[in-house]
Amino acid sequence: MTSTSPAAKADKLRDSAQDGLEKRPSLIADLGTRETYDEDGFKSPAVPVDATPEDGPQSDYIAPFAVTRSVMKPLIDEVKTKLQQRKFLSNDVVDAETDYFFDQLGLDAWFFHEQSADDLAKFILSLATAKMMSKMTGDKINVTLNDKKGGRSVYLVPSEPGKRNSSAARLEYEIEKAYLGEGYRYRSPEDEERHFQRMQCYRTEGSISEQDKTRLRIYILEEPVYPENAVTDPTFIVKDEADLARVADVSFLRVATKRTRVILIEMLSGAATFRAGGTVIRGFHYPDSDEFRLMVCYRQGTTHSFLSGLADLYHSYDMHATRKYVEQFSHGYIVYSVYLDVKGRKPESLLRLFEDLKNDASFLYCLPRTSLSPMVKTEDPISQQEHVYAYCAWKFVYHFLSRYASEYAELSRSFRRGNATDVEQMEAVTALGKLKLKLAKDSFTEQRLRDAVLAQPTLVRMLYKDFEALHSLTQSSLSASHRDRASHEAYLETPSRKDILAAIAKHVDNELDYDIFKMFLTFNQHIVRTNFYKREKAALSFRLDPDFLDTADYPLTPYAVFFVVGSEFRGFHVRFKDVARGGIRVVQSRSLAAFQANLPALFDEVYNLAATQQRKNKDIPEGGSKGVILLSIDHQDKAEVAFQKYVDSLLDLLLPGPELVDYLGREEILFLGPDEGTAEFMNWASAHARERGASFWKAFTTGKARKLGGIPHDLYGMTTKSIHTYVLGCLNKMNLKEEEVTKFQTGGPDGDLGSNEVLVSKDKTIGVVDGGGVLYDPKGIDRAELTRLAKARKMTRYFDRSKLSKEGFYVDVEHADLTLDSEVSTANLPKELVAQCPSGVAVRNGFHLSQYAQAVLFVPCGGRPRAVDLGNVGELLPNGVARFRIIVEGANLFFTQEARLQLEEAGVVLYKDASANKGGVTSSSLEVFAALALTDSEFSDCFCVLDDAKVPPFYEAYVADVLKIIERNAQSEFECLWREHERTQRPRCTLSDELSYKINELNDSISESSLWSQDAIKHNVMLAACPQSLLDLLGLRTILERVPESYTKAMFSAYLASQFIYKQGLNAPDFAFFEFIQPYLKPVEPSALEPKK
């Protein structure tokens, strides 16, 4: 990014830098100069005539001059004069302290080159004052300096390597927050002025006095000055010197040698290619040098606390930095160069040391500072890799450690054995489940688990060695044959591994701690792939065998579970079939309380969403999946960064390289779609998969922009198509006219479902709740104004309130105190509502349960899961009378199953999410189908809309076919459920689940049968299932040749199973299927398999 200073200030700084660094310090003008140029024509800083114009010791930066007494004398004299003029010190002290500063302190030449005489006088005065205070008090010399002026800040503190909470450590915490844009906590836009500055840090070779051997650290921070043609696009690839000159600070370029510039070009190019975050790490040890140069490059804002974390890292190796630099580049990248003192170390040990440092720097980027970081700095420290492993295992244990399972199962069975009704049983079992969850989470808080881990470094090391033996290729115990599952199982049975359990029992003194560390072993053995040992990674990812899940908690075992941990988030991905699809959502928390509520339910949320998706996907080839990313409380502004790291880390496991131990042994593909907070990221994910070399990149994500071959759900209202089909079906069956029906809606005109629900409907909407607030009018919200917002995708806060009736009002979540807000007090807001909900947030969060949420029709198009559950569903049933006659669920999991049962028992016609909102997944599935069937050139020509004014005819026809298929499936399922309810009088939400299970069960049976091998039925079914436009373009024969057979076979089974159940119902006799398939047994003419001419 460009400098944050005003343009005039930047121009002045740029001009000053371009004039030549020889103007600072003044001694250069006094001595005379000669200009030098390097081999590439870059003008070097002026060099004194009596100094040699050669590179520094490691040829990284061009040395300004030799720090000799003769060269420095003019500057020394000027500094002494400045100090004498201040009259704080006697002339004798001025001479002594100045001579000591220049002759004995041992500062780098670049320090003197960058400082004016005034600056140096301040340093010496600060040091002399500290010495006098020490002499007077008898205390240790404590020298500090904090000097800020303009865009430059200078700090002077004692250097105490490895000391916890030292002055330098505390200062680096502040520097990374205030100047490097990497503080742990989110900073507001007002703080941006001090972000993204360059840093130089020097450690003195000499001590601060002959008596006190403490060294000093000097930190210099200044705003970068970029050229006028600076590039700010983070996707810009630096390929050569000319490109580097467009992104680097002007002053830096003048002193960087050819060697440094070449290294930076390679590192910046690599970091921009990754795009998802992650590091490019390089290390250099030059012959006859006592320094090792560690360089780390990554995109700004993709980690935190890296400066202080890096210091902790090399201190753990008993090393210190002699100097370090941080360079900021205008297109959004940062490079650390740290020079580590390796004096006295054996040459044969350096190679291993450097490799360990580079590996640990990669881990540091992924998890720079955690609640377990103190374990790296204790008297019995663990390594950085052990720390990162322990952190990931700790989070795994928190989400999956389950107790009371046997008690819960027995109580649950006893409830079901009674004579209670279905609703009463559901209520009892649900209440029991909540009690179990509360007991578990109260017992296993993250803090309680963390304390157990902090107390047991020995167990952490032991359990890490077990993890390493299983998943690191560098371990001698891990041969190539060890990678198969049989040898994996054999290793788990070795005596040494069984001894670990005995060691755990020996080290802990209670049952809970034993269970905690036993779960570490469970984590180790159920990982089938991990990127843990991949050098360049953005986050830590683990592909888990889901057999560890307790069936008492998760009755339906998923096909696969992915666990991803990053510096800003943690997340899961769950799928119930090998070929599965579902959206990825980002969960943000507006407050600490919201985060604490979201955290324990994270895996349950993704599991339930994936299970719902599995039921919803009964019409399509893919099973159900879902991904959820929970942002850490201090990183609520990092949704895009977290999503990119999450996706990149999944790709690490989908595209396993030689660094990964692979116990899975087969190819895996995930199909990702948009969900809450990720719709804008699908383009990036598809392009990134292509950059990573994924053959499946065209089908990897759906909901992409049309220019990338996507079918945007919001543009065409794909999900709304199925939801509104159910709405119209209910209105038709109940003889109601849409124009006369009142409706309440959650999810506003700014969202996909909310906006399209407004655009397709003709009802009398009386209330809309969205992220910004509540819009209410019992007379009916002005349809034209609501439509305007929906077309513009704007929140209800932009509604023209002059169009509200006298009884209408709007409440914004920004209204902190409704009793004092003048805007609200004149907005007809009922006093009783204010009394119940004193803030705008409270009104928004509870309005769907209030007396004002009352209409014929309720269509939730947004909202958090479990918004209506057993505890609050009674608010919708005052005196047993429902506030809504019809509910069609657009939002996933808005209602819990027990809440649905209560509502249906009260007479509400309710269609749940798994049935009503499946239009989006159908669209996504058919989008993937087209991507698999078309060649790259066909895809580009026929399926990518590069110009909105010139939409390819095939694309238009295909989208029309998709909408027809969505409507057909929705109508078929609606009619089936209506008939089944009329026949059995059982709740529709229960029938919906049974319908899904029945279709999926039949689907599996068909997949395992020989029907696919019979050409006649295969061809007839596929001709019916495929979009007609694709058949016309390619012909069925070509489609079957191109699309993977596993996919077409799944499509075949899904179509047959769903159409049979929709037609015949839940109680169809066995022979009915035989009759159903008779029309499909007729041979197909060969011409019918060819494209339409």
mmCIF file of C-alpha atoms in Angstrom, residues 3-307:
data_model
loop_
_atom_site.group_PDB
_atom_site.id
_atom_site.type_symbol
_atom_site.label_atom_id
_atom_site.label_comp_id
_atom_site.label_asym_id
_atom_site.label_seq_id
_atom_site.Cartn_x
_atom_site.Cartn_y
_atom_site.Cartn_z
ATOM 1 C CA SER A 3 2.302 5.891 2.179
ATOM 2 C CA THR A 4 -0.477 7.121 4.406
ATOM 3 C CA SER A 5 0.923 10.671 4.554
ATOM 4 C CA PRO A 6 -0.758 13.446 2.609
ATOM 5 C CA ALA A 7 0.361 13.748 -0.975
ATOM 6 C CA ALA A 8 2.366 16.905 -0.401
ATOM 7 C CA LYS A 9 4.224 15.309 2.486
ATOM 8 C CA ALA A 10 5.019 12.252 0.405
ATOM 9 C CA ASP A 11 6.295 14.407 -2.464
ATOM 10 C CA LYS A 12 8.560 16.299 -0.104
ATOM 11 C CA LEU A 13 9.962 13.101 1.375
ATOM 12 C CA ARG A 14 10.424 11.592 -2.080
ATOM 13 C CA ASP A 15 12.253 14.648 -3.350
ATOM 14 C CA SER A 16 14.469 14.627 -0.296
ATOM 15 C CA ALA A 17 15.362 10.987 -0.818
ATOM 16 C CA GLN A 18 15.950 11.434 -4.526
ATOM 17 C CA ASP A 19 18.320 14.331 -3.813
ATOM 18 C CA GLY A 20 20.704 11.773 -2.330
ATOM 19 C CA LEU A 21 21.338 10.263 1.045
ATOM 20 C CA GLU A 22 24.706 12.018 1.036
ATOM 21 C CA LYS A 23 22.994 14.983 2.672
ATOM 22 C CA ARG A 24 22.787 12.996 5.925
ATOM 23 C CA PRO A 25 24.978 13.284 7.923
ATOM 24 C CA SER A 26 26.779 16.529 7.390
ATOM 25 C CA LEU A 27 30.265 15.049 7.528
ATOM 26 C CA ILE A 28 29.901 13.767 3.964
ATOM 27 C CA ALA A 29 29.555 17.274 2.584
ATOM 28 C CA ASP A 30 32.497 18.360 4.711
ATOM 29 C CA LEU A 31 34.790 15.629 3.418
ATOM 30 C CA GLY A 32 33.790 15.765 -0.206
ATOM 31 C CA THR A 33 32.141 12.917 -2.111
ATOM 32 C CA ARG A 34 32.224 10.991 -5.312
ATOM 33 C CA GLU A 35 29.204 9.274 -6.866
ATOM 34 C CA THR A 36 29.371 5.524 -7.479
ATOM 35 C CA TYR A 37 27.133 3.218 -9.478
ATOM 36 C CA ASP A 38 26.639 -0.499 -9.146
ATOM 37 C CA GLU A 39 26.780 -2.989 -12.005
ATOM 38 C CA ASP A 40 23.134 -2.391 -12.928
ATOM 39 C CA GLY A 41 23.323 1.369 -13.088
ATOM 40 C CA PHE A 42 21.698 2.017 -9.717
ATOM 41 C CA LYS A 43 23.179 5.111 -8.140
ATOM 42 C CA SER A 44 24.828 4.242 -4.835
ATOM 43 C CA PRO A 45 25.048 6.510 -1.800
ATOM 44 C CA ALA A 46 27.906 8.909 -1.864
ATOM 45 C CA VAL A 47 31.099 7.543 -0.363
ATOM 46 C CA PRO A 48 33.786 9.591 1.453
ATOM 47 C CA VAL A 49 36.924 10.015 -0.625
ATOM 48 C CA ASP A 50 39.073 8.269 1.955
ATOM 49 C CA ALA A 51 36.809 5.213 2.198
ATOM 50 C CA THR A 52 36.606 2.225 -0.123
ATOM 51 C CA PRO A 53 33.316 1.978 -2.101
ATOM 52 C CA GLU A 54 32.691 -1.710 -1.514
ATOM 53 C CA ASP A 55 29.802 -3.822 -0.258
ATOM 54 C CA GLY A 56 29.299 -4.628 3.395
ATOM 55 C CA PRO A 57 30.565 -7.841 5.013
ATOM 56 C CA GLN A 58 27.770 -9.950 3.531
ATOM 57 C CA SER A 59 27.337 -7.889 0.327
ATOM 58 C CA ASP A 60 23.735 -7.129 1.314
ATOM 59 C CA TYR A 61 23.882 -3.360 1.631
ATOM 60 C CA ILE A 62 26.351 -0.801 0.271
ATOM 61 C CA ALA A 63 28.373 0.508 3.191
ATOM 62 C CA PRO A 64 28.277 4.313 3.458
ATOM 63 C CA PHE A 65 31.730 4.704 4.961
ATOM 64 C CA ALA A 66 34.188 3.072 7.305
ATOM 65 C CA VAL A 67 33.577 3.967 10.960
ATOM 66 C CA THR A 68 37.062 5.305 11.668
ATOM 67 C CA ARG A 69 38.078 8.174 13.923
ATOM 68 C CA SER A 70 39.328 10.263 11.005
ATOM 69 C CA VAL A 71 36.133 9.822 9.020
ATOM 70 C CA MET A 72 33.862 10.455 12.009
ATOM 71 C CA LYS A 73 35.753 13.450 13.500
ATOM 72 C CA PRO A 74 33.633 16.210 11.859
ATOM 73 C CA LEU A 75 30.448 14.559 13.087
ATOM 74 C CA ILE A 76 31.885 13.969 16.573
ATOM 75 C CA ASP A 77 32.838 17.621 16.861
ATOM 76 C CA GLU A 78 29.382 18.747 15.759
ATOM 77 C CA VAL A 79 27.695 16.442 18.289
ATOM 78 C CA LYS A 80 29.890 17.753 21.113
ATOM 79 C CA THR A 81 28.991 21.306 20.174
ATOM 80 C CA LYS A 82 25.271 20.444 20.256
ATOM 81 C CA LEU A 83 25.629 18.915 23.733
ATOM 82 C CA GLN A 84 27.644 21.816 25.091
ATOM 83 C CA GLN A 85 25.009 24.232 23.829
ATOM 84 C CA ARG A 86 22.353 22.417 25.838
ATOM 85 C CA LYS A 87 24.367 22.938 29.054
ATOM 86 C CA PHE A 88 22.990 19.804 30.733
ATOM 87 C CA LEU A 89 26.428 18.198 30.967
ATOM 88 C CA SER A 90 29.848 19.550 31.841
ATOM 89 C CA ASN A 91 32.366 19.786 29.011
ATOM 90 C CA ASP A 92 34.392 16.933 30.541
ATOM 91 C CA VAL A 93 31.333 14.666 30.642
ATOM 92 C CA VAL A 94 30.391 15.689 27.099
ATOM 93 C CA ASP A 95 33.858 14.700 25.853
ATOM 94 C CA ALA A 96 33.913 11.424 27.778
ATOM 95 C CA GLU A 97 30.409 10.288 26.896
ATOM 96 C CA THR A 98 30.677 11.307 23.234
ATOM 97 C CA ASP A 99 34.026 9.550 22.810
ATOM 98 C CA TYR A 100 32.655 6.438 24.511
ATOM 99 C CA PHE A 101 29.567 6.508 22.303
ATOM 100 C CA PHE A 102 31.555 6.688 19.075
ATOM 101 C CA ASP A 103 34.590 4.617 20.049
ATOM 102 C CA GLN A 104 33.375 1.931 22.482
ATOM 103 C CA LEU A 105 29.654 1.339 21.994
ATOM 104 C CA GLY A 106 30.153 -0.479 18.688
ATOM 105 C CA LEU A 107 27.286 0.717 16.498
ATOM 106 C CA ASP A 108 26.788 -0.248 12.875
ATOM 107 C CA ALA A 109 27.988 2.221 10.217
ATOM 108 C CA TRP A 110 24.463 2.557 8.900
ATOM 109 C CA PHE A 111 23.309 3.909 12.223
ATOM 110 C CA PHE A 112 25.632 6.900 11.933
ATOM 111 C CA HIS A 113 24.802 7.369 8.273
ATOM 112 C CA GLU A 114 21.076 7.700 9.070
ATOM 113 C CA GLN A 115 21.327 10.072 12.085
ATOM 114 C CA SER A 116 21.774 13.811 12.295
ATOM 115 C CA ALA A 117 23.999 15.448 14.874
ATOM 116 C CA ASP A 118 20.886 16.452 16.841
ATOM 117 C CA ASP A 119 19.694 12.840 16.928
ATOM 118 C CA LEU A 120 23.068 11.583 18.125
ATOM 119 C CA ALA A 121 23.208 14.264 20.808
ATOM 120 C CA LYS A 122 19.862 13.015 22.159
ATOM 121 C CA PHE A 123 21.183 9.451 22.325
ATOM 122 C CA ILE A 124 24.301 10.493 24.221
ATOM 123 C CA LEU A 125 22.360 12.737 26.583
ATOM 124 C CA SER A 126 19.942 9.931 27.371
ATOM 125 C CA LEU A 127 22.799 7.501 28.039
ATOM 126 C CA ALA A 128 24.732 9.971 30.193
ATOM 127 C CA THR A 129 21.643 10.855 32.228
ATOM 128 C CA ALA A 130 20.936 7.176 32.893
ATOM 129 C CA LYS A 131 24.502 6.656 34.112
ATOM 130 C CA MET A 132 24.253 9.607 36.493
ATOM 131 C CA MET A 133 20.941 8.322 37.884
ATOM 132 C CA SER A 134 22.511 4.901 38.416
ATOM 133 C CA LYS A 135 25.458 6.439 40.248
ATOM 134 C CA MET A 136 23.136 8.418 42.520
ATOM 135 C CA THR A 137 20.736 5.566 43.339
ATOM 136 C CA GLY A 138 22.998 2.561 43.094
ATOM 137 C CA ASP A 139 20.542 0.917 40.717
ATOM 138 C CA LYS A 140 21.404 -0.694 37.443
ATOM 139 C CA ILE A 141 21.724 1.655 34.484
ATOM 140 C CA ASN A 142 18.320 1.943 32.842
ATOM 141 C CA VAL A 143 18.567 3.849 29.614
ATOM 142 C CA THR A 144 15.577 4.598 27.382
ATOM 143 C CA LEU A 145 14.808 7.089 24.651
ATOM 144 C CA ASN A 146 11.544 7.682 22.819
ATOM 145 C CA ASP A 147 11.855 10.355 20.155
ATOM 146 C CA LYS A 148 9.127 10.985 17.581
ATOM 147 C CA LYS A 149 9.027 13.671 14.993
ATOM 148 C CA GLY A 150 7.261 13.841 11.658
ATOM 149 C CA GLY A 151 7.108 10.422 10.066
ATOM 150 C CA ARG A 152 10.118 9.137 12.015
ATOM 151 C CA SER A 153 10.411 7.536 15.461
ATOM 152 C CA VAL A 154 13.546 6.465 17.329
ATOM 153 C CA TYR A 155 13.738 4.246 20.420
ATOM 154 C CA LEU A 156 16.711 3.313 22.593
ATOM 155 C CA VAL A 157 16.358 0.446 25.107
ATOM 156 C CA PRO A 158 18.587 -2.114 26.853
ATOM 157 C CA SER A 159 19.142 -5.391 25.001
ATOM 158 C CA GLU A 160 18.477 -8.405 27.222
ATOM 159 C CA PRO A 161 18.125 -11.442 24.905
ATOM 160 C CA GLY A 162 15.761 -14.113 26.168
ATOM 161 C CA LYS A 163 14.598 -12.173 29.210
ATOM 162 C CA ARG A 164 10.823 -12.311 29.534
ATOM 163 C CA ASN A 165 9.055 -8.967 29.537
ATOM 164 C CA SER A 166 12.276 -7.087 28.859
ATOM 165 C CA SER A 167 12.204 -3.477 27.672
ATOM 166 C CA ALA A 168 13.039 -4.568 24.121
ATOM 167 C CA ALA A 169 10.327 -7.247 24.151
ATOM 168 C CA ARG A 170 7.699 -4.796 25.375
ATOM 169 C CA LEU A 171 8.795 -2.256 22.809
ATOM 170 C CA GLU A 172 8.556 -4.763 19.961
ATOM 171 C CA TYR A 173 4.976 -5.585 20.984
ATOM 172 C CA GLU A 174 4.158 -1.903 20.609
ATOM 173 C CA ILE A 175 6.122 -1.481 17.380
ATOM 174 C CA GLU A 176 4.316 -4.298 15.609
ATOM 175 C CA LYS A 177 0.961 -2.813 16.611
ATOM 176 C CA ALA A 178 1.697 0.866 15.988
ATOM 177 C CA TYR A 179 4.071 0.755 13.032
ATOM 178 C CA LEU A 180 3.981 -2.621 11.293
ATOM 179 C CA GLY A 181 0.210 -3.150 11.090
ATOM 180 C CA GLU A 182 0.486 -6.481 12.907
ATOM 181 C CA GLY A 183 -0.783 -5.984 16.403
ATOM 182 C CA TYR A 184 -2.792 -8.858 17.813
ATOM 183 C CA ARG A 185 -5.909 -6.765 18.278
ATOM 184 C CA TYR A 186 -7.768 -5.118 15.432
ATOM 185 C CA ARG A 187 -7.018 -1.415 15.100
ATOM 186 C CA SER A 188 -9.546 1.039 13.765
ATOM 187 C CA PRO A 189 -9.063 2.930 10.469
ATOM 188 C CA GLU A 190 -8.050 6.022 12.466
ATOM 189 C CA ASP A 191 -4.859 4.214 13.473
ATOM 190 C CA GLU A 192 -3.897 3.576 9.865
ATOM 191 C CA GLU A 193 -1.619 6.647 9.799
ATOM 192 C CA ARG A 194 1.041 4.830 11.804
ATOM 193 C CA HIS A 195 0.800 1.498 10.026
ATOM 194 C CA PHE A 196 3.205 -0.102 7.588
ATOM 195 C CA GLN A 197 6.458 1.679 8.372
ATOM 196 C CA ARG A 198 10.008 0.587 7.708
ATOM 197 C CA MET A 199 12.161 -0.476 10.630
ATOM 198 C CA GLN A 200 15.884 -0.609 11.309
ATOM 199 C CA CYS A 201 17.190 -2.109 14.530
ATOM 200 C CA TYR A 202 20.828 -2.184 15.674
ATOM 201 C CA ARG A 203 22.436 -3.848 18.678
ATOM 202 C CA THR A 204 25.607 -2.344 20.064
ATOM 203 C CA GLU A 205 28.695 -4.533 20.085
ATOM 204 C CA GLY A 206 30.008 -2.738 23.146
ATOM 205 C CA SER A 207 28.376 -2.287 26.538
ATOM 206 C CA ILE A 208 26.839 0.905 27.882
ATOM 207 C CA SER A 209 29.723 1.421 30.338
ATOM 208 C CA GLU A 210 32.882 -0.237 31.524
ATOM 209 C CA GLN A 211 31.059 -1.365 34.670
ATOM 210 C CA ASP A 212 27.688 -2.364 33.154
ATOM 211 C CA LYS A 213 28.018 -4.874 30.313
ATOM 212 C CA THR A 214 24.455 -4.387 29.064
ATOM 213 C CA ARG A 215 24.153 -3.805 25.330
ATOM 214 C CA LEU A 216 21.673 -1.390 23.758
ATOM 215 C CA ARG A 217 19.120 -1.740 20.994
ATOM 216 C CA ILE A 218 18.213 1.181 18.778
ATOM 217 C CA TYR A 219 15.010 1.074 16.738
ATOM 218 C CA ILE A 220 14.347 3.513 13.907
ATOM 219 C CA LEU A 221 10.889 3.640 12.315
ATOM 220 C CA GLU A 222 10.013 5.763 9.303
ATOM 221 C CA GLU A 223 7.390 6.011 6.645
ATOM 222 C CA PRO A 224 8.312 4.400 3.319
ATOM 223 C CA VAL A 225 8.592 6.702 0.336
ATOM 224 C CA TYR A 226 7.532 5.060 -2.896
ATOM 225 C CA PRO A 227 8.058 6.236 -6.474
ATOM 226 C CA GLU A 228 5.316 8.184 -8.217
ATOM 227 C CA ASN A 229 4.418 5.146 -10.343
ATOM 228 C CA ALA A 230 4.215 2.818 -7.317
ATOM 229 C CA VAL A 231 2.126 -0.335 -7.746
ATOM 230 C CA THR A 232 -0.497 -1.059 -5.075
ATOM 231 C CA ASP A 233 -2.087 -4.211 -6.535
ATOM 232 C CA PRO A 234 -1.188 -7.239 -4.340
ATOM 233 C CA THR A 235 -1.430 -9.564 -7.351
ATOM 234 C CA PHE A 236 1.456 -7.721 -9.061
ATOM 235 C CA ILE A 237 4.348 -10.099 -9.733
ATOM 236 C CA VAL A 238 7.812 -8.623 -9.265
ATOM 237 C CA LYS A 239 9.862 -10.172 -12.082
ATOM 238 C CA ASP A 240 12.885 -7.906 -12.472
ATOM 239 C CA GLU A 241 14.723 -4.800 -11.267
ATOM 240 C CA ALA A 242 12.271 -2.465 -12.995
ATOM 241 C CA ASP A 243 9.339 -4.085 -11.178
ATOM 242 C CA LEU A 244 11.185 -3.919 -7.860
ATOM 243 C CA ALA A 245 11.743 -0.201 -8.387
ATOM 244 C CA ARG A 246 7.950 0.263 -8.603
ATOM 245 C CA VAL A 247 7.214 -1.260 -5.194
ATOM 246 C CA ALA A 248 10.248 -0.559 -2.984
ATOM 247 C CA ASP A 249 11.103 2.405 -0.815
ATOM 248 C CA VAL A 250 13.296 4.882 -2.685
ATOM 249 C CA SER A 251 15.952 5.074 0.036
ATOM 250 C CA PHE A 252 16.150 1.308 0.385
ATOM 251 C CA LEU A 253 16.810 0.801 -3.331
ATOM 252 C CA ARG A 254 19.763 3.139 -3.183
ATOM 253 C CA VAL A 255 21.577 1.028 -0.597
ATOM 254 C CA ALA A 256 20.516 -2.527 -1.500
ATOM 255 C CA THR A 257 23.193 -4.442 -3.385
ATOM 256 C CA LYS A 258 22.616 -6.621 -6.410
ATOM 257 C CA ARG A 259 22.576 -9.675 -4.156
ATOM 258 C CA THR A 260 19.802 -8.268 -1.974
ATOM 259 C CA ARG A 261 17.739 -7.092 -4.933
ATOM 260 C CA VAL A 262 17.881 -10.496 -6.625
ATOM 261 C CA ILE A 263 16.816 -12.216 -3.407
ATOM 262 C CA LEU A 264 13.921 -9.803 -2.950
ATOM 263 C CA ILE A 265 12.689 -10.234 -6.519
ATOM 264 C CA GLU A 266 12.548 -14.004 -6.011
ATOM 265 C CA MET A 267 10.847 -13.741 -2.613
ATOM 266 C CA LEU A 268 8.285 -11.102 -3.601
ATOM 267 C CA SER A 269 7.424 -13.033 -6.741
ATOM 268 C CA GLY A 270 6.902 -16.216 -4.746
ATOM 269 C CA ALA A 271 4.774 -14.522 -2.090
ATOM 270 C CA ALA A 272 2.521 -12.867 -4.678
ATOM 271 C CA THR A 273 2.117 -16.179 -6.480
ATOM 272 C CA PHE A 274 0.855 -17.824 -3.281
ATOM 273 C CA ARG A 275 -1.770 -15.088 -2.831
ATOM 274 C CA ALA A 276 -3.412 -17.005 0.009
ATOM 275 C CA GLY A 277 -0.864 -15.976 2.580
ATOM 276 C CA GLY A 278 1.969 -18.160 3.706
ATOM 277 C CA THR A 279 5.640 -17.356 3.792
ATOM 278 C CA VAL A 280 8.666 -17.336 1.557
ATOM 279 C CA ILE A 281 11.622 -18.037 3.833
ATOM 280 C CA ARG A 282 15.289 -17.881 2.906
ATOM 281 C CA GLY A 283 18.478 -18.177 4.936
ATOM 282 C CA PHE A 284 22.062 -17.190 4.084
ATOM 283 C CA HIS A 285 25.356 -17.821 5.823
ATOM 284 C CA TYR A 286 28.316 -16.248 4.106
ATOM 285 C CA PRO A 287 31.861 -17.663 4.343
ATOM 286 C CA ASP A 288 34.033 -16.142 7.059
ATOM 287 C CA SER A 289 31.036 -14.466 8.644
ATOM 288 C CA ASP A 290 29.679 -14.682 12.166
ATOM 289 C CA GLU A 291 26.164 -13.778 11.014
ATOM 290 C CA PHE A 292 23.297 -15.784 9.604
ATOM 291 C CA ARG A 293 20.754 -13.799 7.608
ATOM 292 C CA LEU A 294 17.159 -15.034 7.987
ATOM 293 C CA MET A 295 14.661 -13.480 5.559
ATOM 294 C CA VAL A 296 10.876 -13.896 5.699
ATOM 295 C CA CYS A 297 8.377 -12.463 3.213
ATOM 296 C CA TYR A 298 4.580 -12.537 3.325
ATOM 297 C CA ARG A 299 1.526 -10.426 2.542
ATOM 298 C CA GLN A 300 0.779 -7.617 4.968
ATOM 299 C CA GLY A 301 -2.037 -8.330 7.383
ATOM 300 C CA THR A 302 -1.969 -12.115 7.058
ATOM 301 C CA THR A 303 -0.483 -12.791 10.477
ATOM 302 C CA HIS A 304 0.156 -10.926 13.712
ATOM 303 C CA SER A 305 2.831 -10.485 16.379
ATOM 304 C CA PHE A 306 5.546 -11.707 14.014
ATOM 305 C CA LEU A 307 8.306 -9.283 15.070
#
